[in-house]
GROMACS .gro file of C-alpha atoms in nm:
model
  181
    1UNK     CA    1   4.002  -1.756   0.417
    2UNK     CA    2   3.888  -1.762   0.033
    3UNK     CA    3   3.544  -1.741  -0.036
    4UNK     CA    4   3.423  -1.924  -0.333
    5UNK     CA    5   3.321  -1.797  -0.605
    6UNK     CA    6   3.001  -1.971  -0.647
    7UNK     CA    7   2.898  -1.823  -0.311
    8UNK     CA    8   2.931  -1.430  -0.496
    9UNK     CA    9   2.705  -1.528  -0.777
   10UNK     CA   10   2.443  -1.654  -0.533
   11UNK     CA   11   2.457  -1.357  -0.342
   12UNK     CA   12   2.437  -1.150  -0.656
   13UNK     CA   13   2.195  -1.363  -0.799
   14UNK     CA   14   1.963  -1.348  -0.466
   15UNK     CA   15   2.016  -0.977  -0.434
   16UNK     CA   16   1.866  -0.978  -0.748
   17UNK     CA   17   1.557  -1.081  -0.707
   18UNK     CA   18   1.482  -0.834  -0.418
   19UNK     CA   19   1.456  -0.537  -0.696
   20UNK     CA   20   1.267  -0.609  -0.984
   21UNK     CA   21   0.998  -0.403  -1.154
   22UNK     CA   22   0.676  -0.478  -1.038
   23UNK     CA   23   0.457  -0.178  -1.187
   24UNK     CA   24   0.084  -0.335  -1.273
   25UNK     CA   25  -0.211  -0.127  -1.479
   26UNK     CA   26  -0.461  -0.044  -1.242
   27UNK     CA   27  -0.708   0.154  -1.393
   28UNK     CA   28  -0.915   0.439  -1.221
   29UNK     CA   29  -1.081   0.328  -0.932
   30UNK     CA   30  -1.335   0.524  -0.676
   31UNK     CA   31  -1.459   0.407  -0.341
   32UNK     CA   32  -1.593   0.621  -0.051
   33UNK     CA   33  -1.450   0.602   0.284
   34UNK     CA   34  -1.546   0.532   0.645
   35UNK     CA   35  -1.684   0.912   0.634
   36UNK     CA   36  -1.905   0.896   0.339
   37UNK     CA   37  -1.634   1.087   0.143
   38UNK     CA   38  -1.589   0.973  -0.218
   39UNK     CA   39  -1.245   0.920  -0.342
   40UNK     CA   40  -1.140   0.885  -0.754
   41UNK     CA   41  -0.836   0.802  -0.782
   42UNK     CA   42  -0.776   1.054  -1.088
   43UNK     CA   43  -0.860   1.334  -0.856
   44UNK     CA   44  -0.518   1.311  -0.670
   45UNK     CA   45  -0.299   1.381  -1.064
   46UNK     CA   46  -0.173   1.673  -0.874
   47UNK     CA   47   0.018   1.407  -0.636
   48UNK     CA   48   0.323   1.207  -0.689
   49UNK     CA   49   0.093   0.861  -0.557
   50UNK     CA   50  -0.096   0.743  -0.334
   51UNK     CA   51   0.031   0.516  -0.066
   52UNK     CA   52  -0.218   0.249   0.033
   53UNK     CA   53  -0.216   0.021   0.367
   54UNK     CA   54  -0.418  -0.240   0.312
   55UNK     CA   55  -0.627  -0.340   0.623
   56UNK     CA   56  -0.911  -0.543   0.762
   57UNK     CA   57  -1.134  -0.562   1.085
   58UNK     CA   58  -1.086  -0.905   1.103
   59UNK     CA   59  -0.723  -0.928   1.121
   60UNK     CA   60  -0.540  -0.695   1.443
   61UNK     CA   61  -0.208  -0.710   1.278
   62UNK     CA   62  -0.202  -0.353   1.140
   63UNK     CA   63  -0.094  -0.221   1.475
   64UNK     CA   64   0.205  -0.392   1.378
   65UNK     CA   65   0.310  -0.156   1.132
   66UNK     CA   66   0.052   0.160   1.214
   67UNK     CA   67   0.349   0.366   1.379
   68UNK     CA   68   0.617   0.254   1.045
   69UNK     CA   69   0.334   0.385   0.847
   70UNK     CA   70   0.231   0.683   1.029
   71UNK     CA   71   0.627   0.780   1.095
   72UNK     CA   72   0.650   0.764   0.684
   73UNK     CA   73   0.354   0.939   0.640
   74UNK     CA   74   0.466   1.242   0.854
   75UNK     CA   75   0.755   1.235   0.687
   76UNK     CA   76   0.625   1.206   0.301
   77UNK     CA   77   0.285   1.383   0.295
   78UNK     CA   78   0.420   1.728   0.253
   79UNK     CA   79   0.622   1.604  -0.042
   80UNK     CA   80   0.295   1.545  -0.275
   81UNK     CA   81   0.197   1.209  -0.180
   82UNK     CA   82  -0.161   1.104  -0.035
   83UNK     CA   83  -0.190   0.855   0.235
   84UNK     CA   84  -0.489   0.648   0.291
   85UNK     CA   85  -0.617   0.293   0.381
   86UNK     CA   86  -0.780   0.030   0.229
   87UNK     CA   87  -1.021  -0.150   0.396
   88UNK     CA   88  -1.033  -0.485   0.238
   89UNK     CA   89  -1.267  -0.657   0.399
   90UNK     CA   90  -1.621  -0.711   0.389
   91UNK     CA   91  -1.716  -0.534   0.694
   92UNK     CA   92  -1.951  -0.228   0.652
   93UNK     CA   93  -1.933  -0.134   1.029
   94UNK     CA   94  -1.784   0.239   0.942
   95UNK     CA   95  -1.813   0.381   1.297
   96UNK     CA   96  -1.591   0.053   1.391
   97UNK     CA   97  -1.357   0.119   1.155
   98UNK     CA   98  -1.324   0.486   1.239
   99UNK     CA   99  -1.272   0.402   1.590
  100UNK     CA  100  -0.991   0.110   1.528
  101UNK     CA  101  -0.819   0.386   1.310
  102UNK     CA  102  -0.833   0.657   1.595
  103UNK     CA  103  -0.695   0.361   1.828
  104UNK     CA  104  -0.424   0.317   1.596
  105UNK     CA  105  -0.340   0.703   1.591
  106UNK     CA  106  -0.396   0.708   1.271
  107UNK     CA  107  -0.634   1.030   1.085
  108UNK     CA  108  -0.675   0.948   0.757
  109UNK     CA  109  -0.938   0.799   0.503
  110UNK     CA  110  -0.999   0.429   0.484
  111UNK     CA  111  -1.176   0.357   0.170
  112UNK     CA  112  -1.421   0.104   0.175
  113UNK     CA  113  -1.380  -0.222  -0.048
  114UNK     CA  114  -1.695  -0.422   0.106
  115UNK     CA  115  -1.718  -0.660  -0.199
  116UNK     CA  116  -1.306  -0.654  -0.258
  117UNK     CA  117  -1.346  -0.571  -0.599
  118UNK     CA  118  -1.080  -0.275  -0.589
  119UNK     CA  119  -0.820  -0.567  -0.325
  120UNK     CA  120  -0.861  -0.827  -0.602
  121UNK     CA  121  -0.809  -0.568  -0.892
  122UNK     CA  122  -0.511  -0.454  -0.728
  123UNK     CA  123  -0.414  -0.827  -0.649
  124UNK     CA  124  -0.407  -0.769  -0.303
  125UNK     CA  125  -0.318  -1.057  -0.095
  126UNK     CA  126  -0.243  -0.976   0.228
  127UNK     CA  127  -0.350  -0.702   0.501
  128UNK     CA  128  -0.044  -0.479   0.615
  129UNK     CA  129   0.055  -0.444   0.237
  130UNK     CA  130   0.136  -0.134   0.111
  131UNK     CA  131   0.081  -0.048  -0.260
  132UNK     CA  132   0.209   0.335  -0.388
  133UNK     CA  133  -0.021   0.397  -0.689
  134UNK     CA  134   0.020   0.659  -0.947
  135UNK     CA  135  -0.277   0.859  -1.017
  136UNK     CA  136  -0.142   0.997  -1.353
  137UNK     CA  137  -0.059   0.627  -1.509
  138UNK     CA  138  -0.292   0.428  -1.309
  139UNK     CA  139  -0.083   0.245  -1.195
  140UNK     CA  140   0.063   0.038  -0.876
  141UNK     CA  141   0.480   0.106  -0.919
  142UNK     CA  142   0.520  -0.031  -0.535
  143UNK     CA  143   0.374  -0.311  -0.347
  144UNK     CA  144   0.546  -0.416   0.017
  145UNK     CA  145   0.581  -0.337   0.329
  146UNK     CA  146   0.593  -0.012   0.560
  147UNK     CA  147   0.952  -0.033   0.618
  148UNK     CA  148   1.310   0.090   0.452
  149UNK     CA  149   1.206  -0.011   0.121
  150UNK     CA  150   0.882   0.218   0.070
  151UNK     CA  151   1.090   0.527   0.175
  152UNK     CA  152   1.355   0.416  -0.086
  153UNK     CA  153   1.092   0.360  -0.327
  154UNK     CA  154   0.968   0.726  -0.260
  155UNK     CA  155   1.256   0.896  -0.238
  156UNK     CA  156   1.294   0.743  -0.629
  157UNK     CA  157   0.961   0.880  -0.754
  158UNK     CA  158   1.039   1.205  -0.562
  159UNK     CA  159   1.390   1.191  -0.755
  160UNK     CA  160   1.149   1.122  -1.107
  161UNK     CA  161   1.355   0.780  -1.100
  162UNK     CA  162   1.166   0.420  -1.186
  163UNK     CA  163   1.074   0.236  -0.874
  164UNK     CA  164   1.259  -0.067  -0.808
  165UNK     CA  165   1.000  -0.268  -0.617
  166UNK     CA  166   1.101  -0.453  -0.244
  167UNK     CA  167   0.949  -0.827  -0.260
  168UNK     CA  168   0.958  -0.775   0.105
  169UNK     CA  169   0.650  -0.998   0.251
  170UNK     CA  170   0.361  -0.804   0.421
  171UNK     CA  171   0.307  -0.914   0.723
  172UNK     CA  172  -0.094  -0.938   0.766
  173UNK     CA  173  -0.343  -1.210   0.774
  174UNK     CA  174  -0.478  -1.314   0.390
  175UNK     CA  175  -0.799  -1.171   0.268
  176UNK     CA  176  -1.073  -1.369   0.241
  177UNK     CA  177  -1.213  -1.297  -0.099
  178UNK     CA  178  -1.490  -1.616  -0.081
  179UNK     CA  179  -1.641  -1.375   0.183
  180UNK     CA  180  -1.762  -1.159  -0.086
  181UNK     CA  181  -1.893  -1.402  -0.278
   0.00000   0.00000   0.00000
């Protein structure tokens, strides 16, 4: 059977579009976490990033992804990168967060966004996103999902290679950024 040649270039020409460059300025940024602890982002230049999960009280879809994440985490975090969480959502309740988190299985710092400042700066659109930023640059140089594509992308700043960023849809609710205003 011949396939058509048409049907290669759409392939190639799809396949395409699932690795593009996708690195954003971010700036320094500091926020404390469900703790009290205060976290600038320029503090962690001894680490390769900082890989963000983007989550919100109001939305129960993180479990989705909490064991991905926490499987990647075990696997990454003695390689120089920082995991944390970022809680973009206006909710202030930090015992409630701390105790969705330990529900989750999850130990590690969620920093708190109450007016979403830091999720719109970061153009943040969606819970369950991940976003690797580089605390040397400032910069985001991954934003997707907890899954084959974030270990690829680490693997290529491990390898001191330029992230070639997934387009791969998180799968959380949206935030509501007209709750902060």
């Amino acid at each position: 059977m011949k396939t058509p040649i048409g049907l290669y270039t759409l392939l190639l020409l799809t396949g395409s579009v699932w690795a593009v460059d996708a690195t954003i300025s971010a700036d320094n940024f500091s926020l404390f976490d469900q703790r009290g602890n205060f976290h600038q982002m320029s503090s962690y230049n001894d680490h390769k990033g900082i890989v963000l999960l983007t989550r919100s009280s109001e939305c129960a879809t993180v479990a989705e992804i909490a064991s991905a994440y926490s499987e990647i985490k075990t696997r990454f975090v003695d390689l120089g990168f920082e995991f944390m969480m970022l809680n973009s959502s206006t909710s202030t309740d930090r015992d409630k967060i701390s105790l969705e988190i330990g529900d989750l299985g999850l130990n590690l710092p969620v920093l708190m966004d109450e007016n979403l400042l830091i999720s719109r700066f970061l153009g943040v659109n969606k819970t369950n996103e991940i976003l690797v930023y580089e605390p040397k640059s400032y910069t985001v140089i991954y934003r997707g999902s907890a899954d084959r594509n974030l270990e690829v992308a680490l693997f290529s700043i491990l390898a001191g290679e330029p992230v070639m960023n997934s387009l791969s849809n998180a799968s959380g609710c949206d935030i509501d950024y007209m709750a902060a205003e």
